[in-house]
XYZ file of C-alpha atoms in Angstrom:
665
model
C -23.662 38.103 -78.172
C -22.219 37.202 -74.753
C -23.412 34.216 -72.725
C -24.902 36.582 -70.128
C -26.880 38.453 -72.787
C -28.176 35.221 -74.296
C -29.175 34.056 -70.811
C -31.103 37.269 -70.069
C -32.837 37.249 -73.471
C -33.780 33.619 -73.063
C -36.529 32.130 -70.876
C -34.615 33.032 -67.690
C -34.659 36.786 -68.332
C -38.189 37.295 -66.988
C -37.846 35.386 -63.688
C -34.451 37.034 -63.039
C -35.891 40.542 -63.477
C -38.955 39.701 -61.377
C -36.821 38.090 -58.691
C -34.569 41.143 -58.396
C -37.604 43.380 -57.926
C -38.930 41.069 -55.192
C -35.557 41.184 -53.433
C -35.525 44.998 -53.570
C -39.070 45.099 -52.211
C -38.132 42.732 -49.379
C -35.071 44.810 -48.446
C -37.131 48.016 -48.295
C -39.860 46.365 -46.257
C -37.390 44.840 -43.807
C -35.675 48.219 -43.391
C -39.022 49.562 -42.138
C -39.370 46.625 -39.740
C -42.205 44.960 -41.690
C -42.347 41.330 -42.855
C -42.524 41.593 -46.674
C -44.042 38.095 -46.982
C -46.902 38.637 -44.585
C -50.580 39.262 -45.295
C -51.505 41.999 -47.764
C -53.488 45.123 -47.241
C -56.868 43.970 -48.582
C -57.639 47.358 -50.087
C -57.954 48.707 -53.598
C -54.909 50.525 -54.928
C -51.673 51.572 -53.267
C -51.897 53.609 -50.072
C -49.969 56.888 -50.360
C -50.240 57.360 -46.592
C -47.730 54.568 -45.935
C -44.063 55.315 -45.124
C -41.909 55.780 -48.235
C -39.938 52.504 -47.816
C -43.180 50.497 -47.559
C -44.736 52.373 -50.478
C -41.655 51.659 -52.599
C -41.739 48.043 -51.417
C -45.336 47.739 -52.617
C -44.425 49.365 -55.927
C -41.549 46.931 -56.467
C -43.814 43.952 -55.616
C -46.404 45.172 -58.119
C -43.669 45.719 -60.699
C -42.365 42.197 -60.077
C -45.869 40.792 -60.609
C -46.319 42.799 -63.814
C -42.910 41.835 -65.226
C -43.465 38.120 -64.611
C -47.205 38.263 -65.309
C -47.169 40.086 -68.662
C -45.895 37.068 -70.689
C -48.383 34.836 -68.867
C -51.277 37.178 -69.692
C -50.200 37.395 -73.346
C -50.119 33.606 -73.566
C -53.592 33.402 -72.001
C -54.991 35.929 -74.497
C -53.434 34.076 -77.441
C -54.992 30.849 -76.207
C -58.409 32.464 -75.827
C -58.226 33.717 -79.418
C -58.123 30.101 -80.578
C -60.857 29.158 -78.073
C -58.536 27.415 -75.659
C -58.642 27.921 -71.900
C -55.044 27.344 -70.849
C -53.461 27.241 -67.406
C -51.999 30.684 -68.126
C -55.538 32.028 -67.745
C -55.810 30.587 -64.224
C -52.570 32.261 -63.153
C -53.496 35.552 -64.835
C -56.879 35.763 -63.102
C -55.350 34.840 -59.737
C -52.513 37.382 -60.051
C -54.781 40.218 -61.199
C -57.236 39.423 -58.428
C -54.440 39.429 -55.850
C -53.274 42.831 -57.080
C -56.814 44.225 -56.870
C -57.289 43.143 -53.245
C -53.811 44.320 -52.233
C -52.112 40.932 -51.954
C -49.010 42.247 -53.736
C -46.604 39.606 -52.396
C -48.990 36.835 -53.390
C -49.326 38.259 -56.910
C -45.561 38.645 -57.272
C -44.846 35.183 -55.845
C -47.391 33.435 -58.063
C -46.189 35.033 -61.293
C -42.501 34.729 -60.342
C -42.788 31.021 -59.542
C -44.825 30.372 -62.683
C -42.156 32.176 -64.743
C -39.490 29.956 -63.159
C -41.566 26.901 -64.005
C -41.914 28.067 -67.611
C -38.149 28.657 -67.862
C -37.454 25.200 -66.436
C -39.835 23.636 -68.942
C -38.235 25.490 -71.844
C -34.735 24.577 -70.678
C -35.694 20.952 -70.156
C -37.365 20.609 -73.538
C -34.245 22.096 -75.142
C -32.092 19.610 -73.256
C -34.292 16.626 -74.067
C -34.096 17.676 -77.709
C -30.305 17.727 -77.437
C -30.051 14.534 -79.507
C -31.557 16.451 -82.427
C -29.250 19.405 -81.802
C -26.264 17.047 -81.795
C -27.360 15.546 -85.108
C -27.686 18.983 -86.654
C -24.275 19.933 -85.245
C -22.530 17.009 -86.964
C -23.915 17.975 -90.368
C -20.822 18.863 -92.432
C -20.392 22.348 -93.909
C -17.655 21.765 -96.476
C -16.399 19.017 -98.742
C -13.143 18.375 -100.586
C -13.815 17.059 -104.099
C -11.753 16.101 -107.127
C -12.604 18.340 -110.087
C -10.517 18.525 -113.237
C -7.813 16.542 -111.488
C -7.457 19.063 -108.666
C -8.717 19.152 -105.088
C -11.360 21.810 -104.429
C -13.000 22.756 -101.134
C -16.668 23.588 -101.680
C -19.848 23.845 -99.556
C -21.191 20.365 -98.800
C -24.493 21.235 -100.476
C -22.708 21.781 -103.794
C -21.291 18.261 -104.141
C -22.612 16.617 -107.291
C -23.928 13.039 -107.492
C -21.250 10.488 -108.448
C -18.499 13.028 -107.717
C -15.334 11.837 -105.941
C -15.055 13.221 -102.411
C -11.840 13.053 -100.388
C -12.095 12.250 -96.672
C -8.968 13.147 -94.703
C -8.115 12.408 -91.080
C -10.316 14.445 -88.736
C -12.757 15.558 -91.437
C -16.509 15.087 -91.438
C -17.933 12.964 -94.222
C -20.136 15.358 -96.263
C -22.075 12.773 -98.312
C -23.387 9.252 -98.325
C -21.219 7.200 -100.619
C -19.158 4.173 -101.523
C -15.409 3.930 -100.879
C -13.516 3.922 -104.174
C -10.066 3.663 -102.685
C -7.958 4.073 -99.575
C -8.519 2.859 -96.040
C -9.572 4.621 -92.885
C -11.652 4.504 -89.740
C -14.884 6.453 -89.264
C -16.733 7.382 -86.088
C -20.371 6.614 -86.982
C -21.824 7.212 -83.502
C -24.094 10.002 -84.738
C -25.620 7.695 -87.355
C -25.684 4.165 -85.946
C -24.980 4.754 -82.252
C -21.873 2.538 -82.511
C -19.328 3.916 -80.057
C -16.235 2.407 -81.720
C -14.710 3.572 -85.030
C -15.503 1.377 -88.026
C -12.785 0.412 -90.497
C -13.623 1.283 -94.121
C -12.103 -0.245 -97.238
C -12.953 -0.236 -100.925
C -16.625 -1.038 -101.555
C -17.810 -0.112 -98.060
C -20.610 2.358 -97.480
C -20.044 5.632 -95.625
C -22.581 8.072 -94.180
C -22.672 11.860 -94.060
C -21.967 13.168 -90.569
C -19.511 10.433 -89.608
C -16.023 11.638 -88.680
C -12.687 10.291 -89.879
C -10.463 9.130 -87.036
C -7.613 8.046 -89.278
C -6.627 7.190 -92.824
C -7.572 8.637 -96.197
C -10.639 7.696 -98.246
C -11.836 8.411 -101.765
C -15.626 8.232 -101.818
C -18.104 8.225 -104.696
C -21.064 10.396 -103.665
C -24.367 8.520 -103.830
C -26.444 10.716 -101.506
C -26.115 14.473 -101.078
C -27.992 17.201 -99.220
C -31.465 16.099 -98.151
C -30.874 12.633 -99.625
C -28.284 11.640 -97.016
C -28.994 9.251 -94.171
C -28.192 11.998 -91.657
C -30.763 14.356 -93.211
C -33.402 11.622 -93.076
C -32.597 10.925 -89.420
C -32.875 14.608 -88.498
C -36.219 14.866 -90.292
C -37.462 11.685 -88.638
C -36.458 12.759 -85.116
C -38.027 16.214 -85.619
C -41.338 14.631 -86.594
C -41.159 11.995 -83.874
C -40.542 14.453 -81.051
C -43.515 16.545 -82.173
C -45.837 13.569 -82.622
C -48.263 13.037 -79.758
C -48.895 9.846 -77.850
C -52.442 8.674 -77.166
C -52.004 9.455 -73.470
C -50.797 12.958 -74.298
C -53.807 13.592 -76.534
C -56.098 12.341 -73.770
C -54.430 14.600 -71.205
C -54.869 17.602 -73.493
C -58.579 16.809 -73.917
C -58.802 16.367 -70.150
C -57.190 19.787 -69.614
C -59.741 21.510 -71.862
C -62.443 20.406 -69.415
C -60.359 20.529 -66.254
C -59.293 24.184 -66.530
C -62.842 25.600 -66.893
C -63.854 23.263 -64.065
C -61.258 24.811 -61.729
C -62.445 28.324 -62.677
C -66.034 27.328 -61.900
C -64.959 25.731 -58.583
C -63.096 28.894 -57.562
C -66.062 31.071 -58.500
C -68.488 28.935 -56.478
C -66.107 28.850 -53.501
C -65.798 32.622 -53.588
C -69.548 33.181 -53.830
C -70.444 30.671 -51.119
C -67.773 31.749 -48.614
C -67.351 35.379 -49.565
C -63.601 34.764 -49.356
C -61.944 36.190 -52.464
C -58.484 35.006 -51.338
C -59.790 31.434 -51.119
C -61.183 31.662 -54.644
C -57.925 33.059 -56.034
C -55.879 30.451 -54.156
C -57.994 27.685 -55.698
C -57.192 29.069 -59.141
C -53.470 28.882 -58.434
C -53.592 25.507 -56.727
C -55.623 23.969 -59.540
C -53.051 24.775 -62.240
C -52.386 21.467 -64.035
C -48.899 22.555 -65.148
C -47.147 19.373 -64.062
C -49.957 17.373 -65.649
C -49.627 19.128 -69.000
C -45.842 18.737 -69.197
C -45.717 15.228 -67.715
C -46.238 13.416 -71.051
C -44.404 15.519 -73.660
C -41.235 15.863 -71.583
C -41.052 12.072 -71.172
C -41.735 11.416 -74.864
C -39.132 13.888 -76.078
C -36.569 12.546 -73.600
C -37.257 8.927 -74.579
C -37.152 9.554 -78.327
C -34.051 11.727 -77.921
C -32.162 9.058 -75.996
C -33.179 6.475 -78.553
C -31.800 8.642 -81.365
C -28.481 8.885 -79.529
C -28.319 5.084 -79.481
C -29.230 4.685 -83.148
C -32.870 3.809 -82.369
C -35.363 5.915 -84.341
C -38.928 5.711 -83.008
C -41.601 7.215 -85.241
C -43.434 9.113 -82.491
C -45.085 9.050 -79.099
C -47.923 6.802 -80.261
C -45.457 4.153 -81.466
C -43.429 4.560 -78.286
C -46.493 3.728 -76.210
C -47.400 0.778 -78.420
C -43.836 -0.565 -78.223
C -44.119 -0.637 -74.434
C -47.000 -3.129 -74.809
C -45.188 -5.556 -77.133
C -45.820 -9.097 -75.928
C -44.830 -11.051 -79.049
C -41.923 -10.539 -81.434
C -41.918 -12.152 -84.878
C -38.485 -12.546 -86.467
C -37.378 -13.485 -89.930
C -34.601 -16.111 -89.804
C -32.329 -15.361 -92.733
C -30.531 -12.065 -92.306
C -31.975 -11.472 -88.838
C -31.185 -14.420 -86.579
C -28.607 -15.621 -89.091
C -26.160 -13.748 -91.274
C -27.890 -14.726 -94.501
C -24.570 -15.888 -95.915
C -23.676 -19.612 -96.062
C -20.273 -20.838 -94.891
C -18.491 -24.192 -95.091
C -19.112 -26.239 -91.950
C -18.051 -29.835 -92.708
C -15.723 -31.793 -94.945
C -16.145 -35.567 -94.554
C -13.550 -37.754 -96.321
C -14.969 -41.100 -97.561
C -12.017 -42.234 -99.694
C -9.124 -43.431 -97.467
C -6.607 -42.590 -100.190
C -7.477 -38.877 -99.994
C -7.521 -36.195 -97.318
C -9.610 -33.098 -96.453
C -7.666 -30.826 -98.805
C -8.299 -33.219 -101.716
C -12.078 -33.403 -101.152
C -12.494 -29.645 -100.620
C -10.124 -28.814 -103.480
C -11.960 -30.921 -106.072
C -15.359 -29.609 -104.890
C -14.251 -25.964 -104.949
C -12.586 -26.208 -108.359
C -15.714 -27.808 -109.793
C -17.871 -25.021 -108.329
C -15.600 -22.310 -109.793
C -17.732 -22.360 -112.927
C -21.052 -22.288 -111.055
C -23.263 -19.277 -110.314
C -25.157 -21.080 -107.534
C -25.082 -19.361 -104.084
C -23.653 -22.513 -102.494
C -20.559 -22.307 -104.698
C -19.205 -19.207 -102.969
C -18.710 -20.707 -99.477
C -16.715 -23.598 -100.977
C -14.474 -21.238 -102.938
C -13.990 -18.939 -99.940
C -13.134 -21.839 -97.630
C -10.641 -23.263 -100.148
C -8.963 -19.856 -100.459
C -8.702 -19.525 -96.682
C -7.105 -22.977 -96.438
C -4.583 -22.093 -99.143
C -5.887 -24.448 -101.822
C -5.306 -23.574 -105.467
C -8.698 -22.923 -107.077
C -7.767 -20.340 -109.687
C -9.077 -20.738 -113.171
C -12.212 -22.332 -114.541
C -13.071 -25.981 -115.278
C -12.622 -27.183 -118.834
C -16.390 -27.639 -118.937
C -19.267 -27.098 -116.542
C -22.692 -28.754 -116.735
C -25.364 -27.715 -114.222
C -27.832 -30.499 -113.409
C -31.057 -28.729 -112.349
C -32.259 -29.805 -108.922
C -29.270 -32.075 -108.393
C -25.924 -30.282 -108.625
C -23.113 -29.669 -111.048
C -20.744 -31.791 -113.143
C -17.391 -30.354 -114.244
C -14.321 -31.612 -116.094
C -11.006 -30.749 -114.450
C -7.681 -31.847 -115.942
C -9.643 -34.340 -117.996
C -11.294 -35.843 -114.900
C -15.051 -35.758 -114.271
C -16.116 -34.254 -110.928
C -19.711 -34.273 -109.659
C -20.889 -32.166 -106.703
C -24.517 -32.298 -105.580
C -27.192 -34.259 -103.786
C -27.811 -38.017 -103.663
C -30.005 -38.070 -106.810
C -26.974 -36.731 -108.710
C -25.145 -39.980 -107.902
C -27.937 -41.927 -109.549
C -27.805 -39.626 -112.558
C -24.075 -40.316 -112.772
C -24.736 -44.095 -112.477
C -22.763 -44.267 -109.222
C -24.053 -47.176 -107.140
C -21.451 -47.386 -104.375
C -21.894 -44.381 -102.086
C -19.313 -45.419 -99.433
C -21.632 -44.288 -96.646
C -22.513 -40.966 -98.276
C -26.251 -41.462 -97.726
C -25.795 -41.913 -93.973
C -23.510 -38.862 -93.773
C -25.979 -36.777 -95.775
C -28.757 -37.802 -93.407
C -26.627 -36.929 -90.363
C -25.671 -33.505 -91.655
C -29.235 -32.750 -92.762
C -30.412 -33.606 -89.264
C -28.088 -30.893 -87.964
C -29.766 -28.379 -90.261
C -26.935 -28.180 -92.780
C -26.909 -28.509 -96.555
C -24.722 -31.497 -97.564
C -23.232 -32.054 -101.031
C -21.682 -35.342 -102.149
C -18.388 -35.087 -104.065
C -17.597 -37.759 -106.673
C -14.405 -38.072 -108.746
C -14.287 -40.224 -111.860
C -17.415 -42.169 -110.891
C -16.529 -42.850 -107.265
C -17.579 -41.007 -104.088
C -14.695 -39.317 -102.312
C -16.491 -37.300 -99.618
C -19.246 -35.007 -98.473
C -19.032 -31.250 -97.910
C -21.684 -29.252 -96.077
C -22.492 -25.556 -95.897
C -24.815 -23.650 -93.636
C -25.867 -20.168 -92.756
C -24.333 -18.977 -89.480
C -26.235 -17.826 -86.443
C -25.446 -14.348 -85.243
C -23.588 -14.485 -81.929
C -26.011 -12.082 -80.244
C -29.155 -13.981 -81.316
C -29.557 -16.053 -78.142
C -28.744 -13.090 -75.912
C -31.262 -10.945 -77.771
C -34.054 -13.435 -77.151
C -33.051 -13.750 -73.509
C -33.209 -9.975 -73.118
C -36.548 -9.785 -74.926
C -37.996 -12.182 -72.365
C -36.410 -10.150 -69.563
C -38.171 -7.043 -70.914
C -41.562 -8.737 -70.709
C -41.938 -10.238 -74.189
C -43.924 -13.446 -73.721
C -43.356 -15.083 -77.094
C -40.606 -14.887 -79.716
C -41.691 -16.490 -82.988
C -39.520 -17.316 -85.988
C -41.212 -16.812 -89.356
C -39.182 -18.212 -92.243
C -39.537 -19.519 -95.751
C -36.775 -22.043 -95.096
C -37.503 -25.737 -94.521
C -38.688 -26.821 -91.085
C -35.662 -28.944 -90.290
C -33.299 -26.007 -90.741
C -35.612 -23.597 -88.908
C -35.906 -25.905 -85.911
C -32.122 -26.265 -85.790
C -31.800 -22.480 -85.504
C -34.590 -22.285 -82.927
C -32.927 -24.909 -80.751
C -29.711 -22.904 -80.664
C -31.135 -19.441 -79.959
C -34.123 -20.235 -77.751
C -37.015 -19.194 -79.982
C -40.392 -20.047 -78.431
C -42.201 -21.001 -81.632
C -41.190 -21.878 -85.203
C -43.303 -21.340 -88.302
C -41.392 -22.543 -91.360
C -41.812 -22.923 -95.131
C -43.864 -19.707 -95.259
C -44.673 -17.490 -98.212
C -45.010 -13.711 -97.640
C -48.785 -14.069 -97.315
C -48.254 -16.846 -94.751
C -46.127 -14.507 -92.638
C -48.943 -11.970 -92.790
C -51.400 -14.622 -91.585
C -49.015 -15.597 -88.773
C -48.849 -12.005 -87.520
C -52.639 -11.747 -87.595
C -52.914 -15.010 -85.713
C -50.669 -13.676 -82.946
C -52.782 -10.518 -82.771
C -55.957 -12.607 -82.513
C -54.353 -14.378 -79.551
C -54.272 -10.991 -77.819
C -50.625 -10.130 -78.439
C -49.203 -6.750 -79.362
C -46.861 -7.837 -82.152
C -43.552 -6.418 -83.330
C -42.316 -7.754 -86.668
C -38.617 -7.588 -87.559
C -37.824 -8.122 -91.225
C -36.008 -6.882 -94.305
C -38.902 -4.837 -95.641
C -39.040 -6.593 -99.022
C -40.676 -10.014 -98.882
C -41.703 -9.245 -95.297
C -43.493 -6.013 -96.254
C -47.075 -7.294 -95.762
C -46.271 -8.700 -92.305
C -44.387 -5.537 -91.322
C -47.354 -3.381 -92.324
C -49.839 -5.557 -90.422
C -47.842 -5.851 -87.201
C -48.524 -3.355 -84.422
C -44.878 -2.276 -84.679
C -42.725 -2.794 -87.761
C -38.983 -2.865 -87.047
C -36.269 -2.298 -89.661
C -32.800 -3.432 -88.609
C -29.600 -2.023 -90.077
C -31.601 0.859 -91.552
C -28.637 3.233 -91.898
C -28.157 2.179 -95.496
C -31.840 2.126 -96.387
C -33.568 5.484 -96.688
C -36.969 3.879 -97.245
C -36.690 1.909 -93.996
C -35.870 5.063 -92.026
C -38.988 6.784 -93.344
C -41.464 3.890 -93.211
C -40.548 1.679 -90.254
C -42.222 2.350 -86.905
C -38.852 1.652 -85.285
C -35.649 1.896 -87.330
C -32.534 0.344 -85.770
C -29.714 2.144 -87.539
C -27.046 -0.449 -86.716
C -27.313 -4.080 -87.721
C -27.140 -5.089 -84.050
C -29.669 -7.550 -82.629
C -29.301 -6.201 -79.088
C -30.774 -2.867 -80.167
C -34.189 -4.550 -80.391
C -34.558 -5.392 -76.670
C -32.948 -2.031 -75.910
C -35.680 -0.284 -77.911
C -38.444 -2.200 -76.115
C -36.803 -1.539 -72.745
C -36.582 2.173 -73.585
C -40.266 2.246 -74.555
C -41.322 0.508 -71.343
C -39.135 2.844 -69.284
C -40.571 5.926 -70.997
C -44.159 4.840 -70.445
C -43.360 4.067 -66.801
C -42.015 7.616 -66.407
C -45.151 9.001 -68.068
C -47.357 7.175 -65.583
C -45.213 8.258 -62.643
C -45.409 11.867 -63.810
C -49.195 11.743 -64.116
C -49.433 10.297 -60.606
C -47.132 13.010 -59.203
C -49.144 15.765 -60.882
C -52.570 14.487 -59.828
C -51.573 13.706 -56.242
C -50.022 17.176 -55.891
C -53.194 18.920 -57.080
C -55.430 16.753 -54.866
C -53.232 17.338 -51.803
C -53.103 21.087 -52.384
C -56.853 21.398 -52.917
C -57.446 19.494 -49.706
C -54.944 21.778 -47.963
C -56.740 24.898 -49.169
C -60.122 23.778 -47.878
C -58.558 22.523 -44.638
C -56.704 25.811 -44.224
C -52.978 26.545 -44.065
C -52.135 26.543 -47.774
C -51.750 30.076 -49.108
C -51.583 31.190 -52.711
C -47.789 31.546 -52.647
C -47.246 28.251 -50.825
C -49.558 26.533 -53.271
C -47.679 27.893 -56.267
C -44.351 26.940 -54.678
C -45.502 23.340 -54.197
C -47.010 23.353 -57.668
C -43.725 24.452 -59.271
C -41.869 21.907 -57.152
C -44.086 19.211 -58.676
C -43.255 20.560 -62.160
C -39.545 20.327 -61.322
C -39.995 16.793 -59.975
C -41.780 15.725 -63.160
C -38.977 17.221 -65.253
C -36.215 15.558 -63.227
C -38.047 12.237 -63.425
C -38.177 12.479 -67.226
C -34.519 13.492 -67.397
C -33.582 10.109 -65.928
C -34.363 8.657 -69.342
C -31.512 10.656 -70.850
C -28.999 9.239 -68.373
C -29.753 5.561 -68.833
C -27.049 3.699 -70.677
C -27.332 0.874 -73.111
C -26.907 -2.624 -71.735
C -23.505 -3.973 -72.661
C -22.656 -7.567 -73.370
C -18.946 -6.992 -73.727
C -16.711 -4.972 -75.989
C -17.424 -5.106 -79.690
C -14.567 -5.564 -82.115
C -13.339 -2.462 -83.907
C -14.301 -2.354 -87.563
C -16.946 -4.968 -88.172
C -19.713 -5.828 -85.754
C -20.083 -9.480 -84.884
C -17.204 -11.579 -86.167
C -17.444 -14.783 -84.123
C -16.713 -18.362 -84.866
C -19.540 -19.689 -87.056
C -22.504 -21.442 -85.511
C -23.833 -23.307 -88.536
C -27.433 -23.782 -89.519
C -29.023 -24.893 -92.739
C -28.456 -22.774 -95.800
C -31.345 -24.098 -97.860
C -31.740 -26.793 -100.463
C -29.155 -27.607 -103.116
C -30.362 -26.382 -106.520
């Protein structure tokens, strides 16, 4: 099917056909020296006594009205069958009435302009849903798999779970999976909204719909078909764009009363004045077309733009609520911080040794430990080129205090100050003061002792995400009054984080039920609360908050389905972007309502004051519809705020900003 054929069979076919008939009628009328857009004949039926060009002109005008009016009348009848009085009924009555009284141009103009308005609405809704169309377009059709030692190209839907899929340069990833081997870069813009390719190595997760921009990957399929992240996103966006906002539901209820009210007003005006044209003009002028489309076009545009940026909003209702957010509650670990401790300090207390000695003994002792604080010591030692291979000759965990290991026949103790007492070490060489200093900075210090004497102190801490402070600054800029940290960590550590990132309030040492109570307390203070958490121990607070936000949801199918807002990329700046988008969308909704109502009021006043005809009224009415549409389309053009280029491969890889990592054992 050619583009021209598709165009004619689409929503533009009717107004094009009607418009051509109007042009033909105008040409014939002008050839007879008569203004085709003047007053009608005010008589029943077509006059056969008129000159042939004028008779043909009238016939073409009537045909134009019938061509454009037939779909409108069918829509009105369908609505009446379900006991709904739609705006199509107003236009149908007005057009039929105009034909009866001989106002052929008015009938043709009204139906033609309404058909144009309908085509514009259909085209706009298709365009605002373009984010969904783009997601569907990136869904892969084929996959290359390894079966019986040979490569086979099969439909993507036929990939089996746990099967090895090969991703070559330029290919679409057909499944969710884990990289088994190879290296490559994937464009994940359709999934996370990240504009730069992401480097993938063994153990990394990949998503269906992403596109290889280089390299070769072997992927173990973990999600296929409807179980992929892409499929969940498509389903979520479909539901969200169809979900109605509270304002939209109100406007629809308003229209069910408004439309019969306009019909009654037109009937009374006609009976009291005896002016049928006035009554019909009131029907046309009163069409709330711009009012009806003002909300859904903004919602679809807002949700569609969010999806393009990796921001999934559950529906119009949640979009409206998000625009009212005045307080944001954040978990600390994994949200404001990375949730992964790193070495921050090595203090040497034995003048005969150096940094490498203290860190080396501590790391080698921790090589036999399963405690989370062992890993940052081992990683730091490896980075600094220290030999930590192998295990201690013996390892003895001391619950609540630390660990004691034997290395090369020498006893090494790593832990807190009570461990020194347990080891009968009385001379701390200033370790207590150093521990107190580091603890005051929100870090977790560990004293290192070798053969019964203190040799130094090492400290680890979680690291603050580089965008944390900027996120909070942007939240305030978007109208959020209070940003509250809710954490189960100790208060000293929590306050150290808060001081660095600019959090307004800290609530520390909380259990899951305490976080729930904190959210309720904020709501009782009159705040509309958004809660950002990991969805596990924060589940009660997320469910209670007005808006629950899941961050980095691309790898979590449950979060995509259950969160009110799912931020596909683990990027803190997406949170203020989501709130800014919600506020912008609601602002457009309000502007559209104002445009629609002011247009109707002005036109009604113009009709009663004189000077506004049926055709002029419909022209202004359709202009208001176009203005509402263009206003909503601005949402699609807004770009995400940028804070500078992100590194290719991994998001956020700055120098560590240490904070406390919790208590030692």
